[in-house]
Coordinates of C-alpha atoms in Angstrom, one line a residue:
Chain A
M1 CA -29.8 -12.4 6.7
N2 CA -28.2 -10.5 3.9
R3 CA -26.4 -7.5 5.5
N4 CA -25.4 -6.1 2.2
P5 CA -27.3 -2.9 1.3
P6 CA -29.6 -3.8 -1.6
S7 CA -28.9 -1.0 -3.9
E8 CA -26.0 0.9 -5.4
E9 CA -26.9 4.0 -3.4
A10 CA -24.3 5.5 -1.1
L11 CA -23.4 3.2 1.8
P12 CA -24.6 4.9 5.0
R13 CA -21.5 5.4 7.2
E14 CA -23.1 4.1 10.3
F15 CA -24.1 0.9 8.5
A16 CA -20.6 0.6 7.1
E17 CA -18.9 1.1 10.5
A18 CA -21.1 -1.4 12.2
W19 CA -20.7 -4.0 9.6
F20 CA -17.0 -3.5 9.3
S21 CA -16.5 -3.7 13.0
R22 CA -18.2 -7.0 13.0
L23 CA -16.2 -8.3 10.1
Y24 CA -13.0 -7.2 11.8
R25 CA -14.0 -8.6 15.1
E26 CA -14.9 -12.0 13.6
H27 CA -12.0 -12.4 11.2
E28 CA -9.0 -10.1 12.0
R29 CA -7.2 -12.8 14.0
E30 CA -7.6 -15.3 11.2
I31 CA -6.1 -12.9 8.7
L32 CA -3.3 -12.0 11.1
R33 CA -2.5 -15.7 11.6
Y34 CA -2.6 -16.2 7.9
A35 CA -0.2 -13.4 7.3
L36 CA 2.1 -14.4 10.1
R37 CA 2.5 -17.9 8.6
R38 CA 3.6 -16.4 5.3
S39 CA 5.6 -13.3 6.3
A40 CA 9.4 -13.3 6.4
E41 CA 9.3 -11.0 9.4
P42 CA 6.4 -11.0 11.9
Q43 CA 5.9 -7.3 11.7
D44 CA 5.2 -7.6 7.9
A45 CA 2.0 -9.4 8.8
A46 CA 0.7 -6.1 10.2
D47 CA 0.8 -4.6 6.7
V48 CA -1.0 -7.5 5.2
V49 CA -3.8 -7.3 7.8
A50 CA -4.1 -3.5 7.4
E51 CA -4.2 -3.6 3.6
T52 CA -6.6 -6.5 3.6
F53 CA -9.1 -4.8 5.9
L54 CA -8.6 -1.5 4.1
V55 CA -9.7 -3.2 0.9
A56 CA -12.7 -4.6 2.8
W57 CA -13.6 -1.2 4.2
R58 CA -13.4 0.4 0.8
R59 CA -15.3 -2.5 -0.9
L60 CA -17.8 -3.5 1.7
R61 CA -20.4 -4.1 -1.0
D62 CA -18.1 -6.8 -2.5
V63 CA -17.6 -8.7 0.8
P64 CA -19.9 -11.7 0.8
D65 CA -22.0 -12.6 3.7
G66 CA -21.5 -15.3 6.3
D67 CA -18.6 -17.7 5.9
G68 CA -17.9 -16.4 2.4
A69 CA -16.5 -13.3 4.1
R70 CA -13.7 -15.3 5.6
L71 CA -12.8 -16.8 2.2
W72 CA -13.0 -13.4 0.5
L73 CA -10.6 -12.0 3.1
Y74 CA -8.2 -14.9 2.7
A75 CA -8.2 -14.4 -1.1
T76 CA -7.7 -10.7 -0.6
A77 CA -4.9 -11.2 1.9
R78 CA -3.3 -13.6 -0.6
R79 CA -3.1 -11.0 -3.3
V80 CA -1.9 -8.4 -0.8
L81 CA 0.9 -10.7 0.2
A82 CA 1.8 -11.5 -3.4
N83 CA 2.1 -7.7 -4.1
Q84 CA 4.1 -7.3 -1.0
R85 CA 6.5 -10.0 -2.1
R86 CA 6.8 -8.4 -5.5
G87 CA 7.6 -5.2 -3.9
L88 CA 4.4 -3.6 -5.1
E89 CA 2.7 -3.1 -1.8
R90 CA 3.1 0.0 0.2
R91 CA 3.5 0.1 3.9
T92 CA 0.8 2.0 5.5
R93 CA 1.0 4.4 8.4
L94 CA -1.9 2.6 9.9
T95 CA 0.2 -0.2 11.1
E96 CA 2.9 1.4 13.1
R97 CA 1.7 0.1 16.4
L98 CA 0.7 -3.4 15.4
R99 CA 4.0 -3.7 13.6
E100 CA 5.9 -2.8 16.7
E101 CA 3.9 -5.2 18.9
L102 CA 4.5 -8.1 16.5
R103 CA 8.1 -7.3 16.2
R104 CA 8.5 -7.2 19.9
Q105 CA 6.3 -10.2 20.8
V106 CA 6.5 -12.8 18.1
P107 CA 9.5 -15.0 18.2
V108 CA 11.3 -15.4 14.8
Q109 CA 12.6 -18.8 15.5
S110 CA 10.5 -21.9 15.6
P111 CA 11.3 -24.7 17.9
N112 CA 13.8 -27.1 16.4
E113 CA 11.4 -30.0 16.1
H114 CA 9.1 -28.0 13.9
R115 CA 11.7 -26.5 11.6
K116 CA 11.9 -29.7 9.6
V117 CA 8.3 -29.5 8.6
L118 CA 8.6 -25.8 7.8
E119 CA 11.7 -26.4 5.8
A120 CA 9.9 -29.1 3.8
L121 CA 7.0 -26.7 3.2
A122 CA 9.3 -23.9 2.2
G123 CA 11.0 -26.1 -0.4
M124 CA 7.7 -27.0 -2.2
K125 CA 6.3 -25.3 -5.2
D126 CA 4.2 -22.3 -4.4
D127 CA 0.9 -23.7 -5.4
D128 CA 1.4 -26.9 -3.5
R129 CA 2.6 -25.1 -0.4
E130 CA -0.3 -22.7 -0.4
L131 CA -2.8 -25.4 -0.8
L132 CA -1.3 -27.4 2.0
M133 CA -1.1 -24.4 4.3
L134 CA -4.7 -23.4 3.6
V135 CA -5.9 -26.9 4.6
G136 CA -3.3 -27.7 7.2
F137 CA -3.0 -24.3 9.0
E138 CA -6.2 -22.4 8.1
E139 CA -8.1 -25.7 8.3
L140 CA -10.1 -25.0 5.2
A141 CA -11.9 -27.7 3.4
P142 CA -10.4 -28.4 0.0
S143 CA -13.4 -26.8 -1.7
E144 CA -12.9 -23.7 0.4
A145 CA -9.2 -23.6 -0.4
A146 CA -10.2 -23.9 -4.0
S147 CA -12.3 -20.8 -3.7
V148 CA -9.5 -18.8 -2.1
L149 CA -7.1 -19.9 -4.9
G150 CA -9.6 -19.4 -7.7
I151 CA -9.4 -23.0 -8.9
S152 CA -12.0 -25.7 -9.2
A153 CA -12.7 -28.0 -6.2
I154 CA -11.8 -31.0 -8.3
S155 CA -8.5 -29.4 -9.2
A156 CA -7.9 -28.6 -5.5
R157 CA -8.5 -32.2 -4.4
T158 CA -6.2 -33.5 -7.1
R159 CA -3.4 -31.0 -6.3
L160 CA -3.8 -31.5 -2.6
H161 CA -3.4 -35.3 -3.0
R162 CA -0.2 -34.6 -4.9
A163 CA 1.0 -32.0 -2.5
R164 CA 0.6 -34.3 0.5
R165 CA 2.5 -37.0 -1.3
R166 CA 5.4 -34.6 -2.0
L167 CA 5.5 -33.3 1.5
R168 CA 5.5 -36.8 2.8
A169 CA 8.4 -37.6 0.5
R170 CA 10.3 -34.5 1.5
L171 CA 9.9 -35.2 5.2
A172 CA 11.2 -38.7 4.6
E173 CA 14.1 -37.5 2.6
Q174 CA 15.1 -34.9 5.2
G175 CA 15.7 -37.6 7.8
E176 CA 19.0 -36.7 9.2
R177 CA 19.9 -33.6 7.2
K178 CA 21.3 -30.6 9.0
Q179 CA 18.7 -28.1 9.9
P180 CA 19.1 -24.8 8.1
N181 CA 18.7 -21.4 9.6
E182 CA 15.0 -20.6 9.4
T183 CA 15.5 -17.1 8.0
E184 CA 17.5 -18.6 5.1
M185 CA 14.7 -21.0 4.6
W186 CA 12.0 -18.4 4.3
E187 CA 14.1 -16.0 2.3
A188 CA 14.8 -18.8 -0.2
R189 CA 11.2 -19.1 -1.1
Chain B
M1 CA 2.8 -41.5 7.4
N2 CA -0.9 -41.2 6.6
D3 CA -2.8 -38.0 5.7
D4 CA -4.0 -37.3 9.3
E5 CA -0.4 -37.6 10.5
I6 CA 0.7 -35.1 7.8
Y7 CA -1.9 -32.6 9.0
R8 CA -1.0 -33.2 12.6
K9 CA 2.6 -32.4 11.9
L10 CA 1.6 -29.2 10.1
R11 CA -0.6 -28.1 13.0
D12 CA 2.2 -28.8 15.4
A13 CA 4.6 -26.7 13.4
D14 CA 2.1 -23.9 12.9
P15 CA 4.0 -20.6 13.5
A16 CA 0.7 -19.0 14.4
S17 CA -0.9 -21.8 16.4
P18 CA -3.7 -20.9 18.9
G19 CA -1.2 -21.6 21.7
R20 CA 1.3 -19.2 20.4
M21 CA -1.3 -16.5 19.6
A22 CA -2.7 -16.8 23.1
C23 CA 0.7 -15.5 24.4
L24 CA 0.5 -12.3 22.5
E25 CA -1.0 -9.1 23.7
L26 CA -2.2 -7.4 20.6
E27 CA -5.7 -6.3 21.4
A28 CA -4.9 -2.6 21.8
A29 CA -2.9 -2.4 18.6
E30 CA -5.6 -4.3 16.7
A31 CA -8.3 -2.0 18.0
A32 CA -6.2 1.0 17.0
L33 CA -5.8 -0.4 13.5
A34 CA -9.6 -0.9 13.2
E35 CA -10.2 2.6 14.3
A36 CA -7.6 4.0 11.9
I37 CA -9.2 2.1 9.0
I38 CA -12.7 3.3 9.9
S39 CA -11.4 6.8 10.0
R40 CA -10.3 6.6 6.3
P41 CA -12.7 7.7 3.6
L42 CA -15.4 5.2 2.8
T43 CA -15.2 4.9 -0.9
A44 CA -17.6 2.6 -2.6
E45 CA -15.4 2.3 -5.7
A46 CA -11.7 2.1 -4.8
P47 CA -10.6 -1.3 -6.2
E48 CA -7.6 0.3 -7.8
V49 CA -6.3 1.2 -4.4
T50 CA -6.2 -2.3 -3.2
T51 CA -3.7 -4.2 -5.3
T52 CA -2.4 -1.4 -7.3
P53 CA 1.2 -0.6 -7.8
W54 CA -0.2 2.9 -8.2
P55 CA 2.6 5.2 -9.3
S56 CA 2.9 7.4 -6.3
A57 CA 2.5 4.4 -3.9
S58 CA 6.1 3.3 -4.4
R59 CA 7.7 6.4 -5.6
R60 CA 8.4 8.6 -2.6
P61 CA 11.2 7.5 -0.4
R62 CA 10.4 6.2 3.0
R63 CA 10.8 8.8 5.6
G64 CA 10.7 9.2 9.3
I65 CA 12.5 7.2 11.9
L66 CA 9.8 4.8 12.9
G67 CA 9.2 2.8 9.8
I68 CA 7.1 5.5 8.3
A69 CA 6.2 4.4 4.8
G70 CA 5.6 6.5 1.8
I71 CA 2.3 8.2 2.0
A72 CA 0.7 9.1 -1.2
I73 CA -1.4 6.4 -2.6
A74 CA -4.2 6.8 -5.0
A75 CA -5.2 9.5 -7.2
V76 CA -2.9 11.8 -8.3
V77 CA -3.3 15.4 -8.0
A78 CA -0.1 17.3 -7.4
A79 CA 0.1 21.0 -7.2
V80 CA 0.3 22.9 -10.4
L81 CA 1.8 26.3 -11.0
L82 CA 0.9 28.6 -13.8
Y83 CA 3.3 31.4 -14.6
S84 CA 1.9 34.5 -16.0
G85 CA 5.4 35.5 -17.2
G86 CA 7.6 38.3 -16.0
S87 CA 10.9 38.0 -14.1
D88 CA 9.7 39.3 -10.8
P89 CA 7.4 36.9 -9.2
G90 CA 6.3 39.5 -6.7
A91 CA 5.6 42.2 -9.2
R92 CA 2.0 41.3 -9.9
S93 CA -0.5 38.7 -9.2
K94 CA -0.5 35.5 -11.3
A95 CA -3.7 34.4 -12.8
Y96 CA -4.8 30.9 -11.8
P97 CA -7.6 29.0 -13.4
A98 CA -10.6 28.4 -11.2
E99 CA -9.8 24.7 -10.8
L100 CA -6.4 25.5 -9.4
V101 CA -8.0 27.8 -6.9
R102 CA -10.5 25.1 -6.0
F103 CA -7.6 22.7 -5.5
A104 CA -5.8 25.2 -3.3
E105 CA -8.9 25.8 -1.2
S106 CA -9.5 22.2 -0.6
S107 CA -6.2 22.2 1.2
P108 CA -5.8 23.8 4.6
L109 CA -3.9 26.7 2.9
L110 CA -1.1 26.6 5.3
L111 CA 2.6 27.4 4.7
L112 CA 5.7 27.2 6.9
E113 CA 6.9 30.7 6.8
E114 CA 10.4 30.4 8.3
P115 CA 13.4 32.0 6.6
G116 CA 14.9 29.6 4.1
W117 CA 12.0 27.1 4.0
R118 CA 10.0 26.4 0.9
V119 CA 7.5 23.9 -0.4
G120 CA 9.2 20.7 -1.7
Y121 CA 6.2 19.1 -3.1
A122 CA 2.5 19.0 -2.7
N123 CA 0.3 16.0 -3.2
Q124 CA -3.4 15.4 -2.8
E125 CA -4.8 12.0 -2.5
S126 CA -8.4 13.1 -2.6
A127 CA -10.5 16.1 -2.0
G128 CA -10.0 15.7 1.8
E129 CA -6.6 14.2 2.0
G130 CA -3.2 15.5 1.1
E131 CA 0.3 16.5 2.1
L132 CA 2.8 19.2 1.8
E133 CA 6.5 18.8 2.2
F134 CA 8.6 21.7 3.4
I135 CA 12.3 21.8 2.9
R136 CA 15.2 24.1 3.7
G137 CA 18.1 24.4 1.3
R138 CA 18.6 22.1 -1.7
K139 CA 16.7 19.0 -2.4
L140 CA 17.3 16.2 0.1
P141 CA 19.3 13.2 -1.0
P142 CA 17.2 10.0 -1.2
E143 CA 17.2 7.6 1.8
R144 CA 17.8 3.9 1.5
I145 CA 16.2 2.7 4.7
S146 CA 16.4 -0.8 5.9
E147 CA 15.3 -2.4 9.1
G148 CA 17.6 -4.8 10.8
R149 CA 16.5 -8.0 12.4
D150 CA 17.0 -6.3 15.8
G151 CA 14.5 -3.6 14.7
A152 CA 17.2 -1.0 14.2
I153 CA 16.7 1.4 11.3
H154 CA 19.7 1.8 8.9
G155 CA 20.3 4.2 6.1
L156 CA 18.7 7.3 7.5
R157 CA 19.8 10.7 6.5
P158 CA 22.1 12.3 9.1
P159 CA 20.2 14.4 11.6
A160 CA 21.3 17.7 10.1
V161 CA 20.0 16.7 6.7
R162 CA 16.8 15.2 8.1
Q163 CA 16.1 18.3 10.0
R164 CA 15.9 20.3 6.7
R165 CA 12.5 18.7 6.1
A166 CA 9.0 18.9 7.6
E167 CA 5.7 17.7 6.4
L168 CA 2.1 18.7 6.8
N169 CA -0.7 16.2 6.3
W170 CA -4.4 16.6 6.3
R171 CA -7.0 13.9 6.4
G172 CA -10.7 13.4 7.0
G173 CA -12.2 11.7 10.0
P174 CA -11.9 12.0 13.8
L175 CA -8.8 13.0 15.6
R176 CA -8.9 10.5 18.4
P177 CA -7.6 7.4 16.6
W178 CA -4.6 9.4 15.4
L179 CA -3.8 10.5 18.9
G180 CA -4.0 6.9 20.1
D181 CA -1.7 5.8 17.3
R182 CA 0.9 8.4 17.8
A183 CA 0.8 8.1 21.6
A184 CA 1.7 4.4 21.3
S185 CA 5.0 5.3 19.6
A186 CA 5.8 8.3 21.8
D187 CA 7.9 8.7 24.9
F188 CA 6.9 12.3 25.6
R189 CA 3.6 14.2 25.1
T190 CA 2.7 17.8 25.5
T191 CA 0.5 20.5 23.9
A192 CA 1.3 23.5 21.9
A193 CA -0.5 26.5 20.5
V194 CA -0.9 26.4 16.7
L195 CA -3.1 28.6 14.5
G196 CA -5.3 29.7 17.3
T197 CA -6.0 26.2 18.7
T198 CA -4.1 23.7 20.8
A199 CA -2.3 20.8 19.2
E200 CA -1.3 17.5 20.8
V201 CA 2.4 17.1 20.5
F202 CA 4.2 13.8 20.6
R203 CA 7.9 13.0 20.6
Y204 CA 8.7 9.7 19.0
E205 CA 10.7 7.3 21.0
D206 CA 14.2 6.3 20.0
G207 CA 15.4 10.0 19.7
H208 CA 18.2 11.5 21.6
P209 CA 19.4 15.0 22.3
G210 CA 19.9 16.9 19.0
D211 CA 18.0 14.3 17.0
Y212 CA 14.3 14.0 17.8
E213 CA 11.2 13.7 15.7
F214 CA 8.1 15.5 16.9
T215 CA 4.6 15.4 15.5
A216 CA 1.6 17.7 16.3
L217 CA -2.0 16.8 15.6
W218 CA -5.0 19.0 15.8
A219 CA -8.5 19.1 14.4
E220 CA -9.7 21.7 12.1
A221 CA -13.0 22.0 10.1
G222 CA -13.7 18.3 10.3
R223 CA -10.3 17.1 9.4
V224 CA -7.1 16.1 11.1
L225 CA -4.0 18.1 10.5
E226 CA -0.6 16.7 11.4
F227 CA 2.7 18.6 11.3
R228 CA 5.7 16.5 11.7
A229 CA 9.4 17.3 11.7
P230 CA 12.8 16.0 12.8
V231 CA 14.3 18.7 15.1
P232 CA 17.1 19.0 17.6
D233 CA 14.7 19.8 20.4
L234 CA 11.2 20.8 21.4
A235 CA 12.0 24.5 21.1
A236 CA 12.8 24.1 17.5
F237 CA 9.6 22.2 16.9
D238 CA 7.7 25.0 18.6
R239 CA 9.3 27.5 16.3
H240 CA 8.1 25.5 13.4
L241 CA 4.6 25.5 14.7
A242 CA 4.7 29.2 15.3
A243 CA 5.7 29.7 11.7
L244 CA 2.8 27.8 10.3
H245 CA 0.5 30.5 8.8
R246 CA -2.7 30.4 6.9
V247 CA -2.5 32.3 3.6
G248 CA -4.8 33.0 0.8
S249 CA -5.2 30.7 -2.2
Q250 CA -3.2 33.1 -4.4
R251 CA -0.2 33.1 -2.1
W252 CA -0.5 29.4 -1.5
L253 CA -0.4 28.6 -5.2
E254 CA 2.5 31.0 -5.7
A255 CA 4.5 29.0 -3.1
M256 CA 4.1 25.7 -5.0
P257 CA 7.2 24.3 -6.6
A258 CA 8.0 24.9 -10.2
S259 CA 8.8 21.2 -10.7
V260 CA 5.2 20.5 -11.5
I261 CA 3.8 20.7 -14.9
K262 CA 1.9 23.7 -15.9
A263 CA -1.7 22.9 -16.4
A264 CA -1.8 24.9 -19.5
S265 CA 0.8 22.7 -21.1
H266 CA -1.0 19.4 -20.3
G267 CA -1.8 18.7 -24.0
R268 CA 1.7 19.4 -25.1
A269 CA 3.3 17.3 -22.4
V270 CA 1.0 14.4 -23.3
A271 CA 1.8 14.6 -26.9
A272 CA 5.5 14.6 -26.1
M273 CA 5.1 11.6 -23.9
L274 CA 3.3 9.6 -26.5
K275 CA 6.3 9.8 -28.8
G276 CA 7.9 6.4 -29.3
I277 CA 4.8 4.5 -28.1
P278 CA 2.9 2.4 -30.6
L279 CA -0.8 3.3 -30.4
P280 CA -3.8 1.1 -31.0
A281 CA -5.9 1.9 -34.0
G282 CA -8.2 4.9 -33.4
F283 CA -6.4 6.0 -30.2
K284 CA -6.6 9.7 -29.5
A285 CA -4.5 11.6 -27.0
S286 CA -7.8 13.1 -25.7
E287 CA -8.5 9.7 -24.2
I288 CA -5.9 10.3 -21.6
P289 CA -7.8 11.7 -18.6
D290 CA -6.9 15.2 -17.7
A291 CA -7.4 15.4 -14.0
G292 CA -7.8 19.1 -14.3
L293 CA -4.8 19.9 -12.1
T294 CA -2.5 17.1 -12.9
T295 CA 0.4 16.7 -12.4
D296 CA 4.1 16.1 -12.1
R297 CA 5.8 14.1 -14.8
Y298 CA 5.7 10.7 -13.0
Q299 CA 2.0 11.0 -12.5
L300 CA 1.3 12.2 -15.9
G301 CA 3.6 9.6 -17.4
A302 CA 1.6 6.9 -15.6
A303 CA -1.6 8.3 -17.0
V304 CA -0.2 8.4 -20.5
A305 CA 1.5 5.0 -20.6
G306 CA -1.2 3.4 -18.5
T307 CA -4.0 4.6 -20.8
V308 CA -2.2 3.3 -23.9
A309 CA -1.4 0.0 -22.2
C310 CA -5.0 -0.5 -21.0
R311 CA -6.2 0.1 -24.5
W312 CA -3.8 -2.6 -25.9
F313 CA -4.9 -5.0 -23.2
R314 CA -8.5 -4.4 -24.1
Q315 CA -7.8 -5.1 -27.7
W316 CA -5.8 -8.2 -26.8
G317 CA -8.8 -9.6 -24.8
E318 CA -11.4 -8.7 -27.3
D319 CA -9.4 -10.1 -30.2
R320 CA -8.5 -13.2 -28.3
D321 CA -12.2 -13.9 -27.6
R322 CA -13.0 -13.3 -31.3
G323 CA -10.2 -15.6 -32.4
D324 CA -8.5 -12.8 -34.2
E325 CA -4.9 -13.9 -34.0
A326 CA -3.5 -11.0 -35.9
G327 CA -5.0 -8.5 -33.4
V328 CA -3.7 -10.6 -30.5
S329 CA -0.2 -10.6 -31.9
E330 CA -0.3 -6.9 -32.7
A331 CA -1.2 -6.1 -29.0
E332 CA 1.4 -8.5 -27.6
L333 CA 4.1 -7.1 -29.9
A334 CA 3.2 -3.5 -28.9
L335 CA 3.4 -4.2 -25.2
A336 CA 6.4 -6.4 -25.5
G337 CA 8.2 -3.2 -26.5
A338 CA 7.0 -1.3 -23.5
K339 CA 10.5 -1.6 -22.0
K340 CA 11.6 0.8 -24.7
W341 CA 8.8 3.4 -24.3
P342 CA 10.7 6.6 -23.5
I343 CA 8.3 7.8 -20.8
L344 CA 8.5 4.5 -18.9
R345 CA 12.3 4.7 -19.1
E346 CA 12.2 8.1 -17.6
M347 CA 9.9 6.9 -14.8
E348 CA 12.0 3.9 -13.8
S349 CA 14.1 5.6 -11.3
E350 CA 11.1 7.0 -9.5
G351 CA 8.8 4.1 -9.0
A352 CA 7.5 0.7 -10.0
Y353 CA 4.9 1.6 -12.6
P354 CA 7.1 0.7 -15.6
Q355 CA 8.1 -2.6 -14.1
V356 CA 4.4 -3.5 -13.6
V357 CA 3.5 -2.7 -17.2
E358 CA 6.4 -4.9 -18.3
E359 CA 5.5 -7.8 -16.0
L360 CA 1.9 -7.8 -17.2
A361 CA 3.0 -7.6 -20.8
A362 CA 5.3 -10.6 -20.3
A363 CA 2.3 -12.6 -19.1
M364 CA 0.3 -12.1 -22.3
P365 CA 1.3 -15.3 -24.1
S366 CA 0.2 -17.4 -21.1
G367 CA -2.8 -15.3 -20.3
E368 CA -2.2 -15.8 -16.6
F369 CA -0.5 -13.6 -14.0
F370 CA 0.5 -15.5 -10.8
G371 CA -2.1 -18.1 -11.5
R372 CA -5.0 -15.7 -12.1
P373 CA -6.5 -14.6 -15.4
L374 CA -4.3 -11.8 -16.7
L375 CA -7.0 -9.3 -17.5
T376 CA -8.5 -9.4 -14.0
E377 CA -5.0 -8.4 -12.8
V378 CA -4.4 -5.7 -15.4
G379 CA -7.4 -3.6 -14.5
P380 CA -6.5 -2.8 -10.9
A381 CA -2.8 -2.9 -11.5
L382 CA -2.8 -0.2 -14.2
G383 CA -5.9 1.7 -13.0
C384 CA -7.7 1.0 -16.3
A385 CA -11.2 1.7 -14.9
A386 CA -10.0 5.0 -13.5
R387 CA -8.9 5.8 -17.0
G388 CA -12.3 5.0 -18.4
I389 CA -11.2 1.7 -19.9
Q390 CA -13.2 -1.4 -18.9
L391 CA -11.5 -4.8 -19.4
H392 CA -13.6 -7.9 -19.8
A393 CA -11.9 -11.1 -18.8
G394 CA -13.9 -12.9 -21.5
P395 CA -14.7 -16.6 -21.7
A396 CA -11.1 -17.6 -21.7
G397 CA -10.3 -15.6 -18.6

């Protein structure tokens, strides 16, 4: 069923609220997890979630139906995050509470045995890392990751193959190297 | 190590794995966020808001003690004051154009009438949403706030300075989500009389005697009003609330700061800002949208520089699609010099808009901005559509 209103007439608010609530219920956690994996500080993920869903709220007509909504939200979150990293994104008042909860509850440090993998990821080129994360963490199919990144599915598969090879090489290289501080690692991205 | 093992290692190291997420209790905060978003205006066409380094978004310093970010986001209207001349402002009424009066009347028409207090700035995001800053004494020095890893806030103004400032916000939508949000950050709650109604008053946690921040929320005519101020104690906050008075539009406009640009001089100000900027063929100053009430110099500067830049980007895209290399080069050359445009230089200290123009211009030779077609980024980043300039990505992106 297509839940989008068929015409360009004003979106009825009741319709918008119901649809947005469903969108939020179904996908907010996915976007939060996406943001947590990519934010230097856990509380920053709250801003990404808020801004992403604020975009969705204001552009409900643009949000695709079905599973496309999830990919649309990931792509939007990706751009919000990019703006945040470039210092172009504002912090919103909407997130005070969620920021505080994330700051309080989410541990900043990962267990030692996982830092090696995260360090290897952090040291990769942005495009390679993002592709690997979308497939490895978000568990998207390569074609879905391609949609999020705005590249062709063929290109995604080629790059994914290359990225896996590089990650494998980095993990092998690391072997016995000293583990860096995780904060230094993320801040070095 | 085969592919499956690679992915297993990734899943194991996932900082937001299902197991870790299951340990978090975020439901209430997530629900409050959803409510807060739904309480915002539902605008069918607001793409610029989304990824836009819109001028006022990054301009105002952060304020407040709980990570309160800058407020103003999208469209631009700042208060405008017209002088009718004469040295005694109280000697006779000033004549305000009808659009100024309409602007005033779209606000709650409230002033903080305490001795020594005045309006610092006014900003209106939309017809139903805006803010007033009240200050006492001279302009407050900027804050350089940072948040330490332990969550502590650094770089705040000293309490005595902070307490020379208060703010009034008005927004559409229901009151309830705002109450829930503020309650979550408060360690004390009470009520107070304000303007003939009862406000819910919250004291933010982390304060201490002599240095608190209170906020009061109430509903009025279908919108939510919030008055917020750092104060030494509740009694001081109550005095603020008691000094909030509703005034007529004439008096409200007279209280607006003189730092804003006179509406009558809009054309002259635009012409001055265009000096030193190379203009595309056929460009006219009248293409720069006059928002009617606009604006202070930063906002007007963004409108001027943004409109010119959008026009150059449009030429660049069209000529590129036509294979007109001379036109492409002309546009690239014009925007490569943006770092020298006087109005952008002036705006640098206040916000990120100049930097955004320059970053986008620097991406012209490659045609890509962070891996995406440049023109699809330019439109929302510079607010081209809002300035009446449509960009088409074209066959080459």
